[in-house]
Short mmCIF file of C-alpha atoms in Angstrom, two decimals:
data_model
loop_
_atom_site.label_atom_id
_atom_site.label_comp_id
_atom_site.label_asym_id
_atom_site.label_seq_id
_atom_site.Cartn_x
_atom_site.Cartn_y
_atom_site.Cartn_z
CA UNK P 281 -30.20 -50.02 -25.47
CA UNK P 282 -26.73 -48.60 -24.96
CA UNK P 283 -25.74 -47.60 -21.46
CA UNK P 284 -23.38 -44.67 -21.69
CA UNK P 285 -22.47 -42.29 -18.86
CA UNK P 286 -23.66 -38.74 -19.49
CA UNK P 287 -20.83 -37.01 -17.66
CA UNK P 288 -17.24 -36.63 -18.81
CA UNK P 289 -16.16 -37.86 -15.40
CA UNK P 290 -18.16 -41.06 -15.79
CA UNK P 291 -17.03 -41.67 -19.38
CA UNK P 292 -13.36 -41.13 -18.52
CA UNK P 293 -13.66 -43.44 -15.53
CA UNK P 294 -15.27 -46.18 -17.63
CA UNK P 295 -12.64 -45.84 -20.36
CA UNK P 296 -9.80 -45.83 -17.83
CA UNK P 297 -11.26 -48.89 -16.11
CA UNK P 298 -11.58 -50.81 -19.37
CA UNK P 299 -8.08 -49.82 -20.44
CA UNK P 300 -6.58 -50.79 -17.07
CA UNK P 301 -8.44 -54.11 -17.05
CA UNK P 302 -7.23 -55.02 -20.54
CA UNK P 303 -3.62 -53.99 -19.91
CA UNK P 304 -3.44 -55.64 -16.49
CA UNK P 305 -5.05 -58.83 -17.80
CA UNK P 306 -2.46 -59.03 -20.57
CA UNK P 307 0.33 -58.38 -18.08
CA UNK P 308 -1.03 -60.98 -15.67
CA UNK P 309 -1.36 -63.57 -18.43
CA UNK P 310 2.19 -62.90 -19.58
CA UNK P 311 3.48 -63.04 -16.01
CA UNK P 312 1.72 -66.35 -15.42
CA UNK P 313 3.29 -67.85 -18.53
CA UNK P 314 6.75 -66.52 -17.67
CA UNK P 315 6.62 -67.76 -14.06
CA UNK P 316 5.39 -71.20 -15.04
CA UNK P 317 7.99 -71.53 -17.76
CA UNK P 318 10.72 -70.41 -15.37
CA UNK P 319 9.87 -73.07 -12.77
CA UNK P 320 9.43 -75.74 -15.41
CA UNK P 321 12.84 -74.94 -16.82
CA UNK P 322 14.43 -75.10 -13.37
CA UNK P 323 12.89 -78.52 -12.60
CA UNK P 324 13.77 -79.83 -16.06
CA UNK P 325 17.39 -78.68 -15.85
CA UNK P 326 18.16 -80.14 -12.44
CA UNK P 327 16.36 -83.39 -13.24
CA UNK P 328 18.30 -83.77 -16.50
CA UNK P 329 21.60 -82.99 -14.79
CA UNK P 330 20.96 -85.58 -12.07
CA UNK P 331 19.99 -88.24 -14.64
CA UNK P 332 23.06 -87.43 -16.75
CA UNK P 333 25.36 -87.77 -13.74
CA UNK P 334 23.87 -91.17 -12.84
CA UNK P 335 24.27 -92.29 -16.46
CA UNK P 336 27.94 -91.30 -16.45
CA UNK P 337 28.56 -93.07 -13.15
CA UNK P 338 26.97 -96.30 -14.45
CA UNK P 339 29.01 -96.09 -17.65
CA UNK P 340 32.26 -95.46 -15.74
CA UNK P 341 31.51 -98.07 -13.08
CA UNK P 342 31.75 -95.54 -10.27
CA UNK P 343 28.12 -95.67 -9.17
CA UNK P 344 27.69 -96.32 -5.45
CA UNK P 345 24.71 -97.83 -3.77
CA UNK P 346 22.62 -96.23 -2.50
CA UNK P 347 22.92 -93.52 -5.14
CA UNK P 348 23.97 -90.24 -3.64
CA UNK P 349 21.98 -87.08 -4.38
CA UNK P 350 24.28 -84.65 -6.19
CA UNK P 351 21.73 -82.08 -7.42
CA UNK P 352 19.50 -80.30 -4.92
CA UNK P 353 15.85 -81.04 -5.55
CA UNK P 354 16.49 -84.19 -7.60
CA UNK P 355 15.86 -86.55 -4.69
CA UNK P 356 14.56 -89.61 -6.52
CA UNK P 357 17.18 -91.55 -8.52
CA UNK P 358 16.99 -95.10 -9.90
CA UNK P 359 18.84 -97.34 -12.32
CA UNK P 360 16.51 -99.71 -14.20
CA UNK P 361 17.90 -102.87 -15.81
CA UNK P 362 16.82 -104.33 -19.15
CA UNK P 363 14.41 -106.50 -17.25
CA UNK P 364 12.60 -103.34 -16.07
CA UNK P 365 13.63 -103.93 -12.46
CA UNK P 366 15.29 -101.44 -10.14
CA UNK P 367 19.02 -102.20 -9.74
CA UNK P 368 20.11 -99.20 -7.68
CA UNK P 369 18.27 -96.28 -6.10
CA UNK P 370 18.73 -93.23 -3.93
CA UNK P 371 17.57 -93.28 -0.33
CA UNK P 372 14.14 -91.78 -1.13
CA UNK P 373 13.60 -94.03 -4.15
CA UNK P 374 14.81 -97.24 -2.54
CA UNK P 375 12.24 -99.99 -2.20
CA UNK P 376 9.94 -98.36 -4.74
CA UNK P 377 8.94 -99.68 -8.12
CA UNK P 378 10.24 -97.79 -11.16
CA UNK P 379 9.40 -94.08 -10.80
CA UNK P 380 7.81 -94.04 -14.23
CA UNK P 381 7.10 -96.52 -17.00
CA UNK P 382 9.73 -94.86 -19.18
CA UNK P 383 12.25 -97.02 -21.06
CA UNK P 384 13.73 -95.15 -24.04
CA UNK P 385 14.39 -97.24 -27.15
CA UNK P 386 17.87 -97.53 -28.61
CA UNK P 387 17.22 -94.84 -31.20
CA UNK P 388 15.94 -92.33 -28.62
CA UNK P 389 18.11 -92.15 -25.53
CA UNK P 390 16.08 -89.53 -23.56
CA UNK P 391 12.46 -89.39 -22.52
CA UNK P 392 10.62 -86.98 -20.22
CA UNK P 393 7.25 -87.13 -18.50
CA UNK P 394 5.20 -85.58 -15.71
CA UNK P 395 3.71 -88.15 -13.37
CA UNK P 396 0.54 -87.28 -11.46
CA UNK P 397 -0.03 -88.59 -8.92
CA UNK P 398 3.52 -89.58 -8.08
CA UNK P 399 4.63 -92.01 -5.39
CA UNK P 400 4.23 -90.18 -2.13
CA UNK P 401 1.62 -87.79 -3.57
CA UNK P 402 1.85 -84.70 -5.69
CA UNK P 403 3.41 -84.60 -9.13
CA UNK P 404 6.91 -85.32 -10.35
CA UNK P 405 8.92 -84.46 -13.42
CA UNK P 406 10.79 -87.59 -14.60
CA UNK P 407 13.72 -87.90 -17.00
CA UNK P 408 14.84 -91.29 -18.35
CA UNK P 409 18.24 -91.63 -20.13
CA UNK P 410 19.71 -94.85 -21.65
CA UNK P 411 23.26 -95.45 -20.50
CA UNK P 412 24.34 -96.79 -23.93
CA UNK P 413 22.78 -97.59 -27.28
CA UNK P 414 23.11 -101.31 -26.67
CA UNK P 415 19.86 -103.27 -26.56
CA UNK P 416 20.57 -104.45 -23.02
CA UNK P 417 21.55 -100.98 -21.75
CA UNK P 418 20.20 -99.97 -18.34
CA UNK P 419 18.23 -96.72 -17.93
CA UNK P 420 18.85 -93.98 -15.36
CA UNK P 421 15.69 -92.38 -13.93
CA UNK P 422 15.69 -89.00 -12.16
CA UNK P 423 12.56 -87.42 -10.66
CA UNK P 424 11.96 -84.02 -9.03
CA UNK P 425 8.77 -82.97 -7.25
CA UNK P 426 6.97 -80.12 -9.00
CA UNK P 427 6.78 -76.89 -6.93
CA UNK P 428 3.42 -75.69 -5.66
CA UNK P 429 3.29 -72.86 -8.19
CA UNK P 430 2.97 -75.45 -10.95
CA UNK P 431 0.28 -77.41 -9.15
CA UNK P 432 -3.30 -76.18 -9.46
CA UNK P 433 -4.25 -72.57 -10.26
CA UNK P 434 -3.13 -70.72 -7.17
CA UNK P 435 -0.93 -68.38 -9.23
CA UNK P 436 -3.84 -67.56 -11.57
CA UNK P 437 -6.14 -66.83 -8.64
CA UNK P 438 -3.57 -64.52 -7.10
CA UNK P 439 -2.97 -62.67 -10.38
CA UNK P 440 -6.74 -62.35 -11.01
CA UNK P 441 -7.23 -60.82 -7.58
CA UNK P 442 -4.34 -58.45 -8.21
CA UNK P 443 -5.86 -57.41 -11.56
CA UNK P 444 -9.23 -56.71 -9.93
CA UNK P 445 -7.64 -54.69 -7.12
CA UNK P 446 -5.45 -52.61 -9.45
CA UNK P 447 -8.35 -52.04 -11.85
CA UNK P 448 -10.51 -50.79 -9.00
CA UNK P 449 -7.67 -48.53 -7.87
CA UNK P 450 -7.33 -47.15 -11.40
CA UNK P 451 -11.08 -46.47 -11.56
CA UNK P 452 -11.09 -44.73 -8.19
CA UNK P 453 -8.01 -42.67 -9.04
CA UNK P 454 -9.48 -41.61 -12.39
CA UNK P 455 -12.78 -40.66 -10.76
CA UNK P 456 -11.00 -38.51 -8.18
CA UNK P 457 -8.51 -36.89 -10.57
CA UNK P 458 -11.09 -36.08 -13.26
CA UNK P 459 -13.50 -34.78 -10.62
CA UNK P 460 -10.83 -32.53 -9.16
CA UNK P 461 -9.85 -31.36 -12.67
CA UNK P 462 -13.45 -30.60 -13.67
CA UNK P 463 -14.36 -28.89 -10.41
CA UNK P 464 -13.49 -25.42 -11.80
CA UNK P 465 -15.61 -26.18 -14.87
CA UNK P 466 -18.60 -26.94 -12.66
CA UNK P 467 -18.00 -23.70 -10.77
CA UNK P 468 -17.88 -21.81 -14.07
CA UNK P 469 -21.10 -23.52 -15.24
CA UNK P 470 -22.90 -22.75 -11.98
CA UNK P 471 -21.81 -19.11 -12.08
CA UNK P 472 -22.88 -18.72 -15.71
CA UNK P 473 -26.28 -20.25 -14.88
CA UNK P 474 -26.82 -17.59 -12.22
CA UNK P 475 -25.93 -14.65 -14.49
CA UNK P 476 -29.01 -12.90 -15.84
CA UNK P 477 -29.59 -10.07 -18.27
CA UNK P 478 -30.33 -7.72 -15.40
CA UNK P 479 -26.89 -8.20 -13.84
CA UNK P 480 -24.01 -8.85 -16.22
CA UNK P 481 -21.34 -7.52 -13.87
CA UNK P 482 -20.65 -10.93 -12.33
CA UNK P 483 -17.68 -12.98 -13.49
CA UNK P 484 -16.82 -16.67 -13.32
CA UNK P 485 -14.03 -17.86 -10.99
CA UNK P 486 -10.71 -17.86 -12.81
CA UNK P 487 -8.16 -20.52 -11.82
CA UNK P 488 -4.48 -19.73 -11.83
CA UNK P 489 -2.18 -21.19 -14.45
CA UNK P 490 -2.23 -21.46 -18.21
CA UNK P 491 -4.09 -24.72 -18.75
CA UNK P 492 -7.21 -25.12 -20.89
CA UNK P 493 -9.63 -24.57 -18.01
CA UNK P 494 -7.90 -21.33 -16.98
CA UNK P 495 -8.04 -20.16 -20.60
CA UNK P 496 -11.73 -21.11 -20.75
CA UNK P 497 -12.43 -19.03 -17.63
CA UNK P 498 -10.53 -16.05 -19.03
CA UNK P 499 -12.36 -16.32 -22.35
CA UNK P 500 -15.71 -16.58 -20.57
CA UNK P 501 -14.94 -13.46 -18.51
CA UNK P 502 -13.83 -11.58 -21.61
CA UNK P 503 -17.04 -12.61 -23.36
CA UNK P 504 -19.10 -11.50 -20.37
CA UNK P 505 -17.27 -8.19 -20.35
CA UNK P 506 -17.98 -7.63 -24.04
CA UNK P 507 -21.60 -8.70 -23.52
CA UNK P 508 -21.96 -6.29 -20.62
CA UNK P 509 -20.54 -3.46 -22.71
CA UNK P 510 -22.80 -4.39 -25.64
CA UNK P 511 -25.93 -4.46 -23.45
CA UNK P 512 -24.92 -1.17 -21.87
CA UNK P 513 -24.56 0.37 -25.34
CA UNK P 514 -27.93 -1.06 -26.39
CA UNK P 515 -29.61 0.34 -23.30
CA UNK P 516 -27.95 3.70 -23.83
CA UNK P 517 -28.97 3.61 -27.47
CA UNK P 518 -32.58 2.83 -26.56
CA UNK P 519 -32.56 5.65 -24.01
CA UNK P 520 -31.02 8.09 -26.49
CA UNK P 521 -33.41 7.05 -29.24
CA UNK P 522 -36.39 7.51 -26.95
CA UNK P 523 -35.06 10.92 -25.91
CA UNK P 524 -34.49 11.97 -29.52
CA UNK P 525 -37.93 10.81 -30.63
CA UNK P 526 -39.71 12.38 -27.67
CA UNK P 527 -38.95 15.96 -28.69
CA UNK P 528 -40.54 15.90 -32.17
CA UNK P 529 -43.42 13.77 -30.89
CA UNK P 530 -44.05 16.27 -28.11
CA UNK P 531 -43.94 19.15 -30.60
CA UNK P 532 -46.30 17.33 -32.91
CA UNK P 533 -48.73 16.70 -30.05
CA UNK P 534 -48.64 20.37 -29.00
CA UNK P 535 -49.38 21.49 -32.54
CA UNK P 536 -52.28 19.06 -32.85
CA UNK P 537 -53.69 20.24 -29.52
CA UNK P 538 -53.45 23.86 -30.73
CA UNK P 539 -55.33 22.91 -33.86
CA UNK P 540 -57.98 21.14 -31.82
CA UNK P 541 -58.46 24.14 -29.53
CA UNK P 542 -58.65 26.71 -32.34
CA UNK P 543 -59.82 24.92 -35.47
CA UNK P 544 -61.12 28.15 -37.09
CA UNK P 545 -57.99 30.31 -36.67
CA UNK P 546 -56.33 30.36 -40.14
CA UNK P 547 -53.04 31.83 -38.89
CA UNK P 548 -52.72 29.33 -36.05
CA UNK P 549 -53.71 26.50 -38.39
CA UNK P 550 -50.97 27.44 -40.86
CA UNK P 551 -48.22 27.79 -38.25
CA UNK P 552 -49.26 24.64 -36.40
CA UNK P 553 -49.40 22.67 -39.62
CA UNK P 554 -45.93 23.85 -40.65
CA UNK P 555 -44.53 23.02 -37.22
CA UNK P 556 -46.19 19.59 -37.32
CA UNK P 557 -44.71 18.91 -40.75
CA UNK P 558 -41.26 19.94 -39.49
CA UNK P 559 -41.60 17.61 -36.52
CA UNK P 560 -42.76 14.83 -38.84
CA UNK P 561 -39.78 15.43 -41.11
CA UNK P 562 -37.45 15.12 -38.13
CA UNK P 563 -39.17 11.94 -36.97
CA UNK P 564 -38.86 10.50 -40.46
CA UNK P 565 -35.18 11.44 -40.64
CA UNK P 566 -34.38 9.80 -37.29
CA UNK P 567 -36.30 6.63 -38.10
CA UNK P 568 -34.69 6.45 -41.56
CA UNK P 569 -31.24 6.80 -40.03
CA UNK P 570 -32.01 4.12 -37.44
CA UNK P 571 -33.20 1.71 -40.13
CA UNK P 572 -30.07 2.38 -42.18
CA UNK P 573 -27.87 1.69 -39.15
CA UNK P 574 -29.77 -1.56 -38.53
CA UNK P 575 -29.28 -2.67 -42.14
CA UNK P 576 -25.59 -1.84 -42.02
CA UNK P 577 -25.21 -3.84 -38.79
CA UNK P 578 -26.96 -6.93 -40.23
CA UNK P 579 -25.74 -6.96 -43.81
CA UNK P 580 -26.51 -10.25 -45.54
CA UNK P 581 -24.04 -9.72 -48.36
CA UNK P 582 -26.77 -9.41 -51.03
CA UNK P 583 -25.82 -5.81 -51.96
CA UNK P 584 -23.96 -5.73 -55.27
CA UNK P 585 -20.89 -3.50 -55.35
CA UNK P 586 -20.08 -1.72 -58.58
CA UNK P 587 -17.23 0.59 -59.63
CA UNK P 588 -17.83 4.11 -58.31
CA UNK P 589 -15.69 7.06 -59.41
CA UNK P 590 -15.22 9.16 -56.26
CA UNK P 591 -14.15 12.17 -58.33
CA UNK P 592 -17.49 12.13 -60.16
CA UNK P 593 -19.34 11.41 -56.89
CA UNK P 594 -17.79 14.44 -55.15
CA UNK P 595 -18.54 16.70 -58.10
CA UNK P 596 -22.14 15.51 -58.37
CA UNK P 597 -22.92 15.80 -54.66
CA UNK P 598 -21.33 19.24 -54.31
CA UNK P 599 -23.29 20.51 -57.30
CA UNK P 600 -26.49 19.16 -55.74
CA UNK P 601 -25.76 20.91 -52.43
CA UNK P 602 -24.63 24.25 -53.88
CA UNK P 603 -25.53 26.96 -53.14
CA UNK P 604 -28.27 26.48 -50.57
CA UNK P 605 -27.14 23.38 -48.75
CA UNK P 606 -23.59 24.37 -47.88
CA UNK P 607 -24.15 27.23 -45.51
CA UNK P 608 -22.87 27.78 -41.98
CA UNK P 609 -25.31 27.89 -39.05
CA UNK P 610 -25.02 31.68 -38.89
CA UNK P 611 -26.11 32.01 -42.51
CA UNK P 612 -22.65 32.49 -44.02
CA UNK P 613 -21.71 30.25 -46.89
CA UNK P 614 -18.36 28.52 -46.40
CA UNK P 615 -15.85 28.31 -49.21
CA UNK P 616 -15.62 24.76 -50.58
CA UNK P 617 -12.38 23.73 -52.29
CA UNK P 618 -11.74 20.37 -53.94
CA UNK P 619 -8.56 18.53 -54.87
CA UNK P 620 -9.28 15.42 -56.87
CA UNK P 621 -6.70 13.02 -58.30
CA UNK P 622 -6.94 10.66 -61.22
CA UNK P 623 -8.09 7.03 -61.20
CA UNK P 624 -9.93 7.22 -57.87
CA UNK P 625 -12.42 4.41 -58.52
CA UNK P 626 -13.64 2.08 -55.74
CA UNK P 627 -16.07 -0.84 -55.59
CA UNK P 628 -19.21 0.03 -53.65
CA UNK P 629 -22.82 1.14 -53.55
CA UNK P 630 -23.02 4.66 -54.98
CA UNK P 631 -26.09 5.65 -52.94
CA UNK P 632 -24.42 4.65 -49.67
CA UNK P 633 -21.13 6.36 -50.55
CA UNK P 634 -23.07 9.50 -51.43
CA UNK P 635 -24.78 9.33 -48.03
CA UNK P 636 -21.38 8.97 -46.35
CA UNK P 637 -20.00 12.00 -48.20
CA UNK P 638 -23.05 14.12 -47.42
CA UNK P 639 -22.89 13.19 -43.74
CA UNK P 640 -19.26 14.35 -43.63
CA UNK P 641 -20.18 17.57 -45.46
CA UNK P 642 -23.11 18.16 -43.09
CA UNK P 643 -20.80 17.72 -40.12
CA UNK P 644 -18.20 20.08 -41.62
CA UNK P 645 -20.90 22.62 -42.45
CA UNK P 646 -22.12 22.72 -38.85
CA UNK P 647 -18.67 23.31 -37.41
CA UNK P 648 -16.70 25.21 -40.03
CA UNK P 649 -15.70 28.84 -39.65
CA UNK P 650 -15.05 29.83 -43.24
CA UNK P 651 -13.89 26.97 -45.46
CA UNK P 652 -14.29 23.29 -46.23
CA UNK P 653 -11.73 21.26 -48.16
CA UNK P 654 -12.56 18.02 -49.97
CA UNK P 655 -9.64 15.92 -51.19
CA UNK P 656 -9.67 12.61 -53.12
CA UNK P 657 -6.32 10.97 -53.85
CA UNK P 658 -4.90 7.54 -54.60
CA UNK P 659 -2.59 6.05 -51.97
CA UNK P 660 -1.04 2.87 -53.44
CA UNK P 661 -3.85 0.30 -53.33
CA UNK P 662 -6.33 2.55 -51.50
CA UNK P 663 -8.38 5.62 -52.27
CA UNK P 664 -8.45 8.39 -49.64
CA UNK P 665 -11.31 10.85 -49.35
CA UNK P 666 -10.70 13.62 -46.80
CA UNK P 667 -13.16 16.30 -45.66
CA UNK P 668 -11.52 19.08 -43.64
CA UNK P 669 -13.07 22.09 -41.89
CA UNK P 670 -11.53 25.00 -39.99
CA UNK P 671 -13.87 24.87 -37.02
CA UNK P 672 -13.05 24.35 -33.33
CA UNK P 673 -11.95 20.73 -33.87
CA UNK P 674 -12.55 17.69 -31.66
CA UNK P 675 -10.86 17.06 -28.29
CA UNK P 676 -8.53 14.06 -28.28
CA UNK P 677 -10.66 12.27 -25.69
CA UNK P 678 -13.71 12.41 -27.98
CA UNK P 679 -12.14 11.27 -31.26
CA UNK P 680 -13.76 7.84 -31.08
CA UNK P 681 -16.83 8.83 -29.12
CA UNK P 682 -18.10 11.05 -31.94
CA UNK P 683 -18.63 7.93 -34.06
CA UNK P 684 -21.08 6.52 -31.52
CA UNK P 685 -24.82 6.92 -31.99
CA UNK P 686 -26.53 10.09 -30.71
CA UNK P 687 -23.27 11.76 -29.77
CA UNK P 688 -23.14 15.56 -29.62
CA UNK P 689 -20.10 17.25 -28.18
CA UNK P 690 -21.86 20.59 -27.80
CA UNK P 691 -24.65 19.89 -25.32
CA UNK P 692 -25.87 23.47 -25.56
CA UNK P 693 -26.39 23.21 -29.34
CA UNK P 694 -30.00 22.90 -30.43
CA UNK P 695 -31.05 19.71 -32.13
CA UNK P 696 -31.94 21.54 -35.28
CA UNK P 697 -28.40 22.79 -35.75
CA UNK P 698 -26.60 19.97 -34.01
CA UNK P 699 -27.94 17.11 -36.15
CA UNK P 700 -29.49 13.86 -35.01
CA UNK P 701 -26.26 12.46 -33.68
CA UNK P 702 -26.38 9.55 -36.16
CA UNK P 703 -24.52 11.00 -39.14
CA UNK P 704 -20.97 9.98 -38.22
CA UNK P 705 -22.14 6.60 -36.90
CA UNK P 706 -23.82 5.94 -40.26
CA UNK P 707 -20.72 7.14 -42.13
CA UNK P 708 -18.44 4.75 -40.26
CA UNK P 709 -20.92 1.90 -40.71
CA UNK P 710 -20.94 2.47 -44.48
CA UNK P 711 -17.14 2.61 -44.54
CA UNK P 712 -16.89 -0.68 -42.63
CA UNK P 713 -19.44 -2.37 -44.89
CA UNK P 714 -17.25 -1.41 -47.88
CA UNK P 715 -14.15 -2.95 -46.33
CA UNK P 716 -12.67 0.43 -45.49
CA UNK P 717 -12.26 2.75 -42.51
CA UNK P 718 -13.27 6.22 -41.39
CA UNK P 719 -11.03 8.01 -38.91
CA UNK P 720 -10.43 11.46 -37.51
CA UNK P 721 -6.87 12.59 -38.23
CA UNK P 722 -4.78 15.28 -36.57
CA UNK P 723 -5.49 18.71 -37.98
CA UNK P 724 -5.20 22.14 -36.41
CA UNK P 725 -7.37 24.10 -36.58
CA UNK P 726 -10.55 22.22 -37.35
CA UNK P 727 -11.22 18.55 -37.99
CA UNK P 728 -10.12 16.22 -40.80
CA UNK P 729 -12.17 13.10 -41.49
CA UNK P 730 -10.39 10.56 -43.71
CA UNK P 731 -12.19 7.75 -45.55
CA UNK P 732 -9.92 4.93 -46.78
CA UNK P 733 -11.37 2.41 -49.26
CA UNK P 734 -9.73 -0.32 -51.36
CA UNK P 735 -9.20 0.82 -54.93
CA UNK P 736 -11.09 -0.87 -57.75
CA UNK P 737 -9.01 -3.61 -59.36
CA UNK P 738 -9.01 -3.51 -63.13
CA UNK P 739 -9.02 -6.83 -65.04
CA UNK P 740 -5.36 -6.41 -66.07
CA UNK P 741 -4.03 -5.57 -62.59
CA UNK P 742 -3.42 -9.18 -61.57
CA UNK P 743 -1.63 -9.95 -64.83
CA UNK P 744 0.62 -6.93 -64.49
CA UNK P 745 1.33 -7.73 -60.85
CA UNK P 746 2.36 -11.25 -61.80
#
């Protein structure tokens, strides 16, 4: 079973501790080797120098007895004769047997050894050098006591304690630093946990600076702001939908109650039935529009787009609407003019594009004074379809609001003449689902709605472009 900390703070602390322990152990091992080698080299050098000086003095005949110490630390000096007896010695080595059983042969003038225990206790580093290569040559011995750092494992114990202390300090520092760094994250998490669907106005604390945590807080607040706006729109939409559906339902109920109260009145039965059918038609229209909006908002990409000639579409839909459909609210029929260019083919769903065009025509019909203009032209790689009326126009502040669901700018207009408030929302949704856009352009007087869609690419277009 693997034991692994669940928190980032714990995992980082464990990793930092392991890393520090490994690095510090390697450094301590290297330091131990370097220190030991340094002291060994010092002892070896001074012992060799002292032995060499004694050898030279014996060879030159200038050696005095007792032998004087000429190198600090090399206190034990002896000259051993061929008979393995001490001939001369320094003050500290006088009266002692040979410092070490070292007697180099003629073919190897120098020998070294570490003697433990040495005379007087402790350990000594001993160097033996033959004075000459002659068989009866004496041997000079020089011995230096080893320093305490080379005796036992005191240095290793000290370095091990230092490694443990520094590793613990690294772990504690990492724990504190990571905890302080993640404190804003915990505050953000706690604040998000307290935010509920009933109150989306709260925001997470936002640290200063430009680091990742500050960016996370800003992104979280931006997401909460968008979520709050989305929920507000959904609630408004539900309220508007309920309000829109209540009117025809209420009318339908009144008509049914009239029928129930006077089931044998033919005139009342006829009028109530017609009114009930009208209310049912309105209910069906609103529900159909809502379902279409829902499908447009959750498109799964299974709809197949095919080439659609907008010139033919405009001609067909205008013929279907003429002459009864295109009539102003006061009964006058507006003049409809068309300007259609060549090669205005797009990829799309013909039924949906026809619905978009009819929604724009319905909107123009409700607001026009005398004329409606429909224009379809090619603009480089796009096709533009514009529907223009000469009505009162749209205030600048409402140019985007009119594309929202259940929006009516004229609150005094009756629902029968003012539409359901879903037409332009559906039109923009269809435009977006076709990779295009629907906007309201500047036009005085009246309003000009412009649909921009990517033009259909013919098989030879890519070859010609290349």
